[in-house]
XYZ file of C-alpha atoms in Angstrom:
336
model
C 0.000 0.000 0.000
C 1.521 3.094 -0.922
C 0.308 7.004 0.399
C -1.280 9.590 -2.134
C 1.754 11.361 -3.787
C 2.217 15.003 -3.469
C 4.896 16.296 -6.053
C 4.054 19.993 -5.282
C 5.335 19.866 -1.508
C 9.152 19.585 -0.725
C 10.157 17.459 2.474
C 11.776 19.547 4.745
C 13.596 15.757 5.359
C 14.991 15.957 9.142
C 15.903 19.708 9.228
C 15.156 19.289 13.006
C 17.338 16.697 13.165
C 20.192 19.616 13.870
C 19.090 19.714 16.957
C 19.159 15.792 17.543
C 23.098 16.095 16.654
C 23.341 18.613 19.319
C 21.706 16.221 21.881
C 24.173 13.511 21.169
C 27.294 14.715 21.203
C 30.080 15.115 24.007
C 31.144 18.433 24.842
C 33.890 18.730 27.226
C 33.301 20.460 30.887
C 35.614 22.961 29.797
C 32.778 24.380 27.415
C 30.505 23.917 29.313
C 29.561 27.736 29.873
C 29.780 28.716 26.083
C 27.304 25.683 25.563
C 25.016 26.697 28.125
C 24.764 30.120 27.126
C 24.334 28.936 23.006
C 21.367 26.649 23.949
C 20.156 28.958 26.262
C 19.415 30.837 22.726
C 17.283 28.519 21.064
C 14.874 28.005 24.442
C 11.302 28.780 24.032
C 8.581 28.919 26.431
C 5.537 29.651 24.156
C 4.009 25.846 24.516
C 1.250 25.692 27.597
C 3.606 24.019 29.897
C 0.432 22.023 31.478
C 0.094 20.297 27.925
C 3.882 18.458 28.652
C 3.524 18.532 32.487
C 0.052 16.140 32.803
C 1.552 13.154 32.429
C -1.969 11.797 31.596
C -0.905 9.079 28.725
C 1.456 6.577 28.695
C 5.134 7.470 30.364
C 7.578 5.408 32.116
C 10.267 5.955 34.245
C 13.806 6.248 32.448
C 12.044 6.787 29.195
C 11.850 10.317 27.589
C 9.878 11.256 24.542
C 10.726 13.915 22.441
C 8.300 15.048 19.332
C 10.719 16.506 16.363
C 9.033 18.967 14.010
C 10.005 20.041 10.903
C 7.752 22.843 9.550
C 7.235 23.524 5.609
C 7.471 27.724 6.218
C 8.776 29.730 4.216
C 9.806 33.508 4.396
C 7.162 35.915 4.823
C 4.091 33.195 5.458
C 2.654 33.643 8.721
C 1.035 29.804 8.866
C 2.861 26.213 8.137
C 2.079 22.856 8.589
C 3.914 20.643 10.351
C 5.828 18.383 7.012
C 7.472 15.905 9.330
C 6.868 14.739 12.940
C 8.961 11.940 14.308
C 9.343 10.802 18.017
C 12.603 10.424 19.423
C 12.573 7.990 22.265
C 15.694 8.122 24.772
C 15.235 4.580 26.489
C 17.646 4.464 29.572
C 15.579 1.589 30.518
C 16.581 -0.810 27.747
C 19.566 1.434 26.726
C 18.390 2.578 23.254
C 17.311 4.736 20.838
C 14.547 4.792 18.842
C 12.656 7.171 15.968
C 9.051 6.798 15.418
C 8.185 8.717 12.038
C 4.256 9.781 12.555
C 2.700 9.681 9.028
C 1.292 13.213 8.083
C -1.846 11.948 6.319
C -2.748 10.383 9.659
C -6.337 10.999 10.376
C -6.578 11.903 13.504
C -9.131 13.747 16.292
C -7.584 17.455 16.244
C -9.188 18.842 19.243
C -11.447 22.177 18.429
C -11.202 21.125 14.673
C -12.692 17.478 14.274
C -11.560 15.022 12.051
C -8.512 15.957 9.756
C -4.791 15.371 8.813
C -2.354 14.934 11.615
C -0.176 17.844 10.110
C -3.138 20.368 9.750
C -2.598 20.469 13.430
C 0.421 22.687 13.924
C -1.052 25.643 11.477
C -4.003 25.381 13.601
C -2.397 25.918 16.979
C 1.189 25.546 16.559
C 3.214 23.352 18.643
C 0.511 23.261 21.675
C -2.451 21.785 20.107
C 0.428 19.167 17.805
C 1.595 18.057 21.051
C -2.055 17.639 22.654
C -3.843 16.029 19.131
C -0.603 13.643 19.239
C -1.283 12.432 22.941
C -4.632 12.231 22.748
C -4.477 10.277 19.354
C -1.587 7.936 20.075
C -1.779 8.022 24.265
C 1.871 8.788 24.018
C 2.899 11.205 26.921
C 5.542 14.124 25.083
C 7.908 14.865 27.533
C 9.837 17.472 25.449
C 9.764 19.072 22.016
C 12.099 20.516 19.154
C 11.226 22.420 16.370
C 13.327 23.582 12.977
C 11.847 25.190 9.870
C 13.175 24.307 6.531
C 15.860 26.571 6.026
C 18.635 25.070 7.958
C 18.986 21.968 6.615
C 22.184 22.427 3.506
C 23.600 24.599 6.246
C 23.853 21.375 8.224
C 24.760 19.107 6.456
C 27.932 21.103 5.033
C 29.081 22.477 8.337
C 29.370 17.954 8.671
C 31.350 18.143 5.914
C 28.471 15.913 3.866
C 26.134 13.150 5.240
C 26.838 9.545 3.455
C 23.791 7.788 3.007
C 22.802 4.493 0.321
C 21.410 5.822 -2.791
C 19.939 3.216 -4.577
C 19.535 2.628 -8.484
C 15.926 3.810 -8.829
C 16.416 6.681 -7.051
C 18.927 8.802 -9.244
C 16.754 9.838 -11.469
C 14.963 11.472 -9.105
C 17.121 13.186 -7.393
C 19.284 14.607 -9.909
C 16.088 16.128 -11.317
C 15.749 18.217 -8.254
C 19.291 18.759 -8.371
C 19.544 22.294 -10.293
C 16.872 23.767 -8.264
C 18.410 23.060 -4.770
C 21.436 23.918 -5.787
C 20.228 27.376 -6.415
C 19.202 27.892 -2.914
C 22.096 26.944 -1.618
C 24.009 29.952 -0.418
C 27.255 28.287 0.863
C 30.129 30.538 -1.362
C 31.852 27.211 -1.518
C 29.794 24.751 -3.035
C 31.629 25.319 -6.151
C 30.580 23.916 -10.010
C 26.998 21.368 -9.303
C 27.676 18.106 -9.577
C 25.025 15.013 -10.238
C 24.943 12.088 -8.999
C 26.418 9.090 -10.762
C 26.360 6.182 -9.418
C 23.985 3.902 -6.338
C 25.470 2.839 -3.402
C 27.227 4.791 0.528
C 28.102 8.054 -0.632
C 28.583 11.227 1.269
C 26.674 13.835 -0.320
C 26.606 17.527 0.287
C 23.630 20.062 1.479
C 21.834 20.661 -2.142
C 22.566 16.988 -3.025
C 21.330 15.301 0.309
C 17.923 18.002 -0.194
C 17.456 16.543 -3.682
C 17.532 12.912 -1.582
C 15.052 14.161 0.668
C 12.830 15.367 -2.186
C 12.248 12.266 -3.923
C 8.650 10.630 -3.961
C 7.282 9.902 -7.421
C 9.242 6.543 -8.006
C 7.985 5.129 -4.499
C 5.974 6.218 -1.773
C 5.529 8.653 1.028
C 6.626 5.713 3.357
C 10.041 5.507 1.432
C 10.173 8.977 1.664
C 9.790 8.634 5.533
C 12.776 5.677 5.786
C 14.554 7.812 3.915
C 14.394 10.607 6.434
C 15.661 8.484 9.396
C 18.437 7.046 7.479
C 19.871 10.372 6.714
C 18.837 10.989 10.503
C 21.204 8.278 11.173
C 23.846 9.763 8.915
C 23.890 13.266 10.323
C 24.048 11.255 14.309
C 27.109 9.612 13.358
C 28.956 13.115 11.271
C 28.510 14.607 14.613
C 29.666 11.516 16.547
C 33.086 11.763 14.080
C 33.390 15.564 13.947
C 36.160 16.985 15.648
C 35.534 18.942 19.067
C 37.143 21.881 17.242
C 34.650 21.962 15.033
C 31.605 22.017 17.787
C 31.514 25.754 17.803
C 31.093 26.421 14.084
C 28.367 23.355 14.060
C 26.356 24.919 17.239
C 26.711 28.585 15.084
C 25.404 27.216 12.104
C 22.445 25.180 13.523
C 21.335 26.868 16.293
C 19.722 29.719 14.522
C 16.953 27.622 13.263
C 15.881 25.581 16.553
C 13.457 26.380 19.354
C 12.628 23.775 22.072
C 11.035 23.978 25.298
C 14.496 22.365 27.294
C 16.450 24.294 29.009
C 20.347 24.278 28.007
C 21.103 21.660 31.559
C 18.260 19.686 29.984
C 20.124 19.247 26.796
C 23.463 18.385 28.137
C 21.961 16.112 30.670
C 19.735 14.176 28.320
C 22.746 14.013 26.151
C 24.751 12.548 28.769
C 22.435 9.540 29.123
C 22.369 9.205 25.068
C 26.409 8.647 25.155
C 26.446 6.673 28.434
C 24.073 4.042 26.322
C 27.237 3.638 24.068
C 25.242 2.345 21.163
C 24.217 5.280 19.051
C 22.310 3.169 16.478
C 18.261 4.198 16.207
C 15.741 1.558 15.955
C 13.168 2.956 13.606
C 9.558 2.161 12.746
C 6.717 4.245 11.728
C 3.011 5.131 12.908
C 0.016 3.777 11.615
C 1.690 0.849 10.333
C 1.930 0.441 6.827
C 0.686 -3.474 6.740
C -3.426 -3.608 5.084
C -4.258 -4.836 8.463
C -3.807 -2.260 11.527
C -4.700 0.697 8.438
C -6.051 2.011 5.880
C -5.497 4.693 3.130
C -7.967 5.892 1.269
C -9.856 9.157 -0.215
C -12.405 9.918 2.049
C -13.608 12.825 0.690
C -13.150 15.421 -2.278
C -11.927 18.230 0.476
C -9.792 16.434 3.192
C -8.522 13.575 0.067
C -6.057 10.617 0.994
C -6.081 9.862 4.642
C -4.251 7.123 6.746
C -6.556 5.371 9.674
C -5.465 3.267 11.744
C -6.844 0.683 14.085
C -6.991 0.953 18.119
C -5.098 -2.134 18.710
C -2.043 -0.954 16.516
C -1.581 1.484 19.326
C -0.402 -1.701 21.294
C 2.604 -1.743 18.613
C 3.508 1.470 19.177
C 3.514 1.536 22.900
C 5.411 -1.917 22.794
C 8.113 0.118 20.641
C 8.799 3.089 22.468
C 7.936 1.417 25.707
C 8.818 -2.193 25.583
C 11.325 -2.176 23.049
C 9.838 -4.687 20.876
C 10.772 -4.164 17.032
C 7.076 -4.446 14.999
C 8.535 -7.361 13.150
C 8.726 -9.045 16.006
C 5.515 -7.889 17.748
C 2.880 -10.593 17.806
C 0.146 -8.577 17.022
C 1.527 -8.221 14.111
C 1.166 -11.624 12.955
């Protein structure tokens, strides 16, 4: 089963995901000062604080939640949607990580609006009512939240140096197509003549290439374009895990600019301390509704909301096993 396709909107990919390579790597004591006052930048207190503070869905003990957003604005509109919306799960419980992609076409209960889109929900009410139509939908408890906007993400990915991800066969096509137009907006003076991509297989790519990556969804699905956005995820976790600390302060510079979260900067550094002390900086991934003709559905359901993702109640079991449990789907056996 594959999602509606939607060539007109461009996947911001993981342009959050800056902020995930800030929460995972090891800054030494000595900075610790110029790293509290950087993140102290990037704090932002707009969310109703009761809305992560009721602990009235499903939490645990050693097990922190944190919803990623990656909005689709661009400069000068005053409304966005929210393009991606993944869960980062730090499990000090069963020493893990783990990356729950929520599927935008989810149709979900939006609370004042009805029945609609999971990502209608942040232009309605921003990160507050995201955060509450998520909990209520999913009875996930959010502990914490991170948002980036589209912009930062070539920025990123060249102050790394380049991401290497696979590029497979059927997927070159694709993304060299996009190619001339992202290299356009790049604005890195260094980037030098464009250059196409030639060739499957690991590659590190640069910002406008890895955007062109991120772009691709004719030749498969929204799904693939979903695994595609944790893999690079995965990429950008382990440039940061081999970048040099000399090169921490031009990162933080470059990606800072485009976060806000509701943690404070000893939030950060201490949930970041946890991440390294699991050791294993791999993600276990899945996504939400599952993607299986049993536990949901796509489907058109009418002319003005169009192709919508429901899912069952029990696949919420899955889910909660996942984050919670730390049960892969594949091996869940409600899945069978």
């Amino acid at each position: 089963m594959s999602r509606k396709k939607n060539k007109k909107r461009l996947s911001p990919l993981a342009k959050f995901v800056i902020f995930l390579a800030v929460l995972v790597v090891a800054f030494p004591l000595a900075a610790f000062g110029y790293l509290y006052f950087k993140l102290n930048s990037i704090h932002d207190s707009s969310v109703n604080s009761d809305i992560l503070n009721n602990n009235q869905y499903k939490n645990e003990k050693g097990i922190t939640n944190i919803l990623l957003i990656g909005t689709d604005e661009r400069p000068g509109e005053k409304t966005s949607r929210s393009d991606t919306m993944m869960i980062l799960t730090i499990d000090n419980k069963n020493k893990s990580l783990k990356l729950t992609s929520l599927a935008r076409d989810a149709y979900v209960d939006i609370p004042g609006h009805g029945k609609q889109k999971l990502t209608h929900a942040y232009a309605y009410g921003k990160e507050s009512l995201l955060i509450e139509t998520i909990e209520k939908n999913f009875e996930v408890d959010i502990q914490d939240y991170a948002t980036v906007n589209f912009y930062s993400f070539m920025d990123i990915v060249d102050a790394l140096g380049g991401v290497e991800v696979d590029v497979k066969e059927n997927e070159i096509k694709e993304m060299n197509k996009f190619i001339p137009e992202t290299y356009k907006w790049d604005n890195n003076p260094n980037k030098g003549e464009i250059k196409y991509i030639e060739h499957a297989g690991n590659q590190k790519l640069n910002g406008y290439q890895l955007l062109s990556y991120s772009r691709i969804r004719k030749n498969d699905s929204a799904f693939e374009r979903d695994r595609r956005q944790r893999n690079v995820i995965q990429g950008l976790i382990n440039g940061v895990k081999n970048l040099p600390v000399t090169k921490y302060p031009e990162l933080l510079n470059t990606i800072l600019p485009y976060i806000k979260t509701n943690m404070s900067p000893t939030e950060i550094i201490g949930l970041g301390t946890k991440v390294l002390s699991m050791g294993n900086l791999d993600l276990k991934q899945m996504e939400f509704p599952i993607d299986d003709g049993v536990h949901s559905t796509g489907h058109i359901i009418s002319h003005q909301t169009g192709w919508v993702l429901e899912f069952t109640p029990d696949s919420l079991d899955i889910l909660h096993d996942f984050i919670f449990k730390d049960i892969m789907p594949k091996d869940n056996p409600n899945m069978k």
